[in-house]
Amino acid sequence: MNTKETLCNFEETVTVLHPPSYWIGVVSALHVQRGVSGGFAQMCHGKSAPLRRMQPGDWLVYYSPRTEIGDGEPLQAFTAIGRVLDDHVYEYAMSATFVPYRRNIEYVPCHEARIEGLLDRLSFTRGKRNWGYPFRTGHFEINQEDFFTIAEAMHAAIQ
């Protein structure tokens, strides 16, 4: 193999093996449970854009403000954590009138972690009176340090 072929192969490898990004998705705990049991992510009322922002190998942490959408009990906890498996964003017909987008996720065993004990430890909430503001977007990127702080609080088996 000549030098040019080696360089081309190396560039292709770098393109595929990017450093992971870390994301938070905001979903009710009941809907998170459905996603975990089915091995998929679905958020922002089934929109594809947040799912397409994530790449294979990225990590997703679910934050659940409530147990159920609408009138569920307040929860304010991180409820699941998993890794994006592939590039596939697909539609799934839940009814004749609701066909949301989903993405395959490999969830890891973890425990629910209330955000209250983490507010002073996370860069996106520390010192902020209105700490819940970023969660209103439904999906946002966080830094690696925040991800590992949350994963540790969840007792997640992150490799």
CSV table of C-alpha atoms in Angstrom, one decimal:
chain,number,residue,atom,x,y,z
A,1,MET,CA,0.0,0.0,0.0
A,2,ASN,CA,1.4,3.4,-0.9
A,3,THR,CA,1.4,6.5,1.3
A,4,LYS,CA,-1.6,8.1,-0.5
A,5,GLU,CA,-3.8,4.9,0.0
A,6,THR,CA,-2.8,4.8,3.7
A,7,LEU,CA,-3.7,8.5,4.2
A,8,CYS,CA,-7.1,8.0,2.4
A,9,ASN,CA,-7.9,5.0,4.6
A,10,PHE,CA,-6.9,6.9,7.7
A,11,GLU,CA,-9.1,9.9,6.7
A,12,GLU,CA,-12.1,7.6,6.2
A,13,THR,CA,-11.5,6.1,9.7
A,14,VAL,CA,-11.3,9.5,11.3
A,15,THR,CA,-14.6,10.5,9.7
A,16,VAL,CA,-16.4,7.5,11.1
A,17,LEU,CA,-14.7,7.5,14.5
A,18,HIS,CA,-15.5,11.0,15.7
A,19,PRO,CA,-15.4,11.9,19.4
A,20,PRO,CA,-18.9,11.4,20.8
A,21,SER,CA,-21.2,14.3,21.5
A,22,TYR,CA,-23.5,14.3,24.6
A,23,TRP,CA,-27.2,15.2,24.4
A,24,ILE,CA,-30.2,15.7,26.7
A,25,GLY,CA,-33.7,14.8,25.5
A,26,VAL,CA,-36.7,16.0,27.5
A,27,VAL,CA,-39.4,13.3,27.7
A,28,SER,CA,-42.0,12.2,30.3
A,29,ALA,CA,-40.8,9.2,32.3
A,30,LEU,CA,-43.6,7.0,30.9
A,31,HIS,CA,-42.5,7.7,27.4
A,32,VAL,CA,-38.9,7.1,28.3
A,33,GLN,CA,-39.8,3.7,29.6
A,34,ARG,CA,-41.4,2.8,26.3
A,35,GLY,CA,-38.3,3.9,24.4
A,36,VAL,CA,-35.9,2.0,26.7
A,37,SER,CA,-38.0,-1.2,26.4
A,38,GLY,CA,-38.2,-0.8,22.6
A,39,GLY,CA,-34.5,0.3,22.1
A,40,PHE,CA,-35.4,3.6,20.5
A,41,ALA,CA,-35.4,7.4,21.1
A,42,GLN,CA,-38.3,9.6,20.2
A,43,MET,CA,-38.6,13.3,21.3
A,44,CYS,CA,-40.0,16.7,20.6
A,45,HIS,CA,-43.4,15.3,19.6
A,46,GLY,CA,-41.9,13.0,17.0
A,47,LYS,CA,-39.8,15.5,15.1
A,48,SER,CA,-36.9,14.2,13.1
A,49,ALA,CA,-34.5,17.2,13.6
A,50,PRO,CA,-33.3,16.4,17.1
A,51,LEU,CA,-32.7,12.8,16.1
A,52,ARG,CA,-30.7,13.8,13.0
A,53,ARG,CA,-28.4,16.1,15.0
A,54,MET,CA,-27.1,13.0,16.9
A,55,GLN,CA,-24.4,10.8,15.3
A,56,PRO,CA,-23.6,7.1,15.8
A,57,GLY,CA,-21.6,6.8,19.0
A,58,ASP,CA,-23.1,9.9,20.6
A,59,TRP,CA,-24.7,9.6,24.1
A,60,LEU,CA,-28.3,10.6,25.0
A,61,VAL,CA,-29.5,11.2,28.6
A,62,TYR,CA,-33.2,11.6,29.1
A,63,TYR,CA,-34.5,14.1,31.6
A,64,SER,CA,-38.1,13.7,32.7
A,65,PRO,CA,-39.8,16.8,34.2
A,66,ARG,CA,-43.0,14.7,34.9
A,67,THR,CA,-44.0,11.1,35.2
A,68,GLU,CA,-46.5,11.5,32.3
A,69,ILE,CA,-47.0,14.1,29.7
A,70,GLY,CA,-49.6,16.8,30.8
A,71,ASP,CA,-51.0,16.0,34.2
A,72,GLY,CA,-48.3,13.6,35.4
A,73,GLU,CA,-46.7,14.1,38.8
A,74,PRO,CA,-43.6,16.4,38.9
A,75,LEU,CA,-40.4,14.3,38.7
A,76,GLN,CA,-37.4,16.4,37.6
A,77,ALA,CA,-35.0,13.5,37.2
A,78,PHE,CA,-32.7,12.0,34.7
A,79,THR,CA,-34.4,8.7,33.8
A,80,ALA,CA,-32.4,6.9,31.1
A,81,ILE,CA,-29.0,6.9,29.3
A,82,GLY,CA,-28.0,5.3,26.1
A,83,ARG,CA,-25.8,5.4,23.0
A,84,VAL,CA,-26.9,6.1,19.4
A,85,LEU,CA,-26.4,2.9,17.4
A,86,ASP,CA,-26.6,3.9,13.8
A,87,ASP,CA,-27.5,6.5,11.2
A,88,HIS,CA,-31.0,5.3,10.8
A,89,VAL,CA,-33.8,7.8,11.6
A,90,TYR,CA,-37.1,6.3,10.7
A,91,GLU,CA,-40.9,6.8,10.9
A,92,TYR,CA,-43.0,4.6,13.1
A,93,ALA,CA,-46.8,4.7,12.8
A,94,MET,CA,-48.3,4.8,16.3
A,95,SER,CA,-51.7,5.5,14.9
A,96,ALA,CA,-53.3,6.5,11.6
A,97,THR,CA,-52.7,10.2,12.4
A,98,PHE,CA,-49.5,10.1,14.4
A,99,VAL,CA,-46.3,8.9,12.7
A,100,PRO,CA,-43.3,10.1,14.7
A,101,TYR,CA,-39.6,9.7,13.9
A,102,ARG,CA,-37.4,7.4,16.0
A,103,ARG,CA,-33.7,6.4,16.3
A,104,ASN,CA,-32.1,3.2,17.6
A,105,ILE,CA,-30.5,3.6,21.0
A,106,GLU,CA,-28.6,1.0,23.1
A,107,TYR,CA,-29.6,1.9,26.7
A,108,VAL,CA,-27.4,1.0,29.6
A,109,PRO,CA,-28.6,-0.1,33.1
A,110,CYS,CA,-29.0,2.9,35.4
A,111,HIS,CA,-31.0,4.4,38.2
A,112,GLU,CA,-33.1,7.5,38.2
A,113,ALA,CA,-31.3,10.6,39.5
A,114,ARG,CA,-33.1,13.7,40.7
A,115,ILE,CA,-31.7,16.9,39.2
A,116,GLU,CA,-32.0,18.8,42.5
A,117,GLY,CA,-28.8,17.3,43.9
A,118,LEU,CA,-26.9,18.1,40.7
A,119,LEU,CA,-27.9,21.8,40.0
A,120,ASP,CA,-24.7,23.2,41.5
A,121,ARG,CA,-22.5,20.6,39.7
A,122,LEU,CA,-23.8,21.0,36.1
A,123,SER,CA,-22.5,23.9,33.9
A,124,PHE,CA,-25.9,24.5,32.3
A,125,THR,CA,-27.7,24.9,35.7
A,126,ARG,CA,-25.0,26.1,38.1
A,127,GLY,CA,-25.9,29.5,39.6
A,128,LYS,CA,-28.9,29.9,37.4
A,129,ARG,CA,-32.2,30.9,39.1
A,130,ASN,CA,-34.1,29.8,36.0
A,131,TRP,CA,-32.1,26.5,35.6
A,132,GLY,CA,-35.0,24.8,33.7
A,133,TYR,CA,-34.8,27.1,30.7
A,134,PRO,CA,-32.6,24.9,28.4
A,135,PHE,CA,-34.9,22.0,29.0
A,136,ARG,CA,-37.7,23.9,27.2
A,137,THR,CA,-36.1,23.2,23.9
A,138,GLY,CA,-36.6,19.5,24.3
A,139,HIS,CA,-33.1,18.5,23.1
A,140,PHE,CA,-29.8,20.1,23.7
A,141,GLU,CA,-26.1,19.3,23.7
A,142,ILE,CA,-24.0,19.2,26.9
A,143,ASN,CA,-20.3,18.9,27.6
A,144,GLN,CA,-18.5,15.7,28.5
A,145,GLU,CA,-17.9,16.7,32.1
A,146,ASP,CA,-21.7,17.3,32.6
A,147,PHE,CA,-22.5,14.0,30.9
A,148,PHE,CA,-20.2,12.0,33.3
A,149,THR,CA,-21.5,13.9,36.3
A,150,ILE,CA,-25.0,12.8,35.4
A,151,ALA,CA,-23.9,9.3,34.5
A,152,GLU,CA,-22.2,8.9,37.8
A,153,ALA,CA,-25.3,10.1,39.7
A,154,MET,CA,-27.4,7.6,37.7
A,155,HIS,CA,-24.9,4.8,38.5
A,156,ALA,CA,-24.8,4.1,34.8
A,157,ALA,CA,-22.4,1.5,33.4
A,158,ILE,CA,-20.6,3.7,30.9
A,159,GLN,CA,-17.6,2.2,29.1
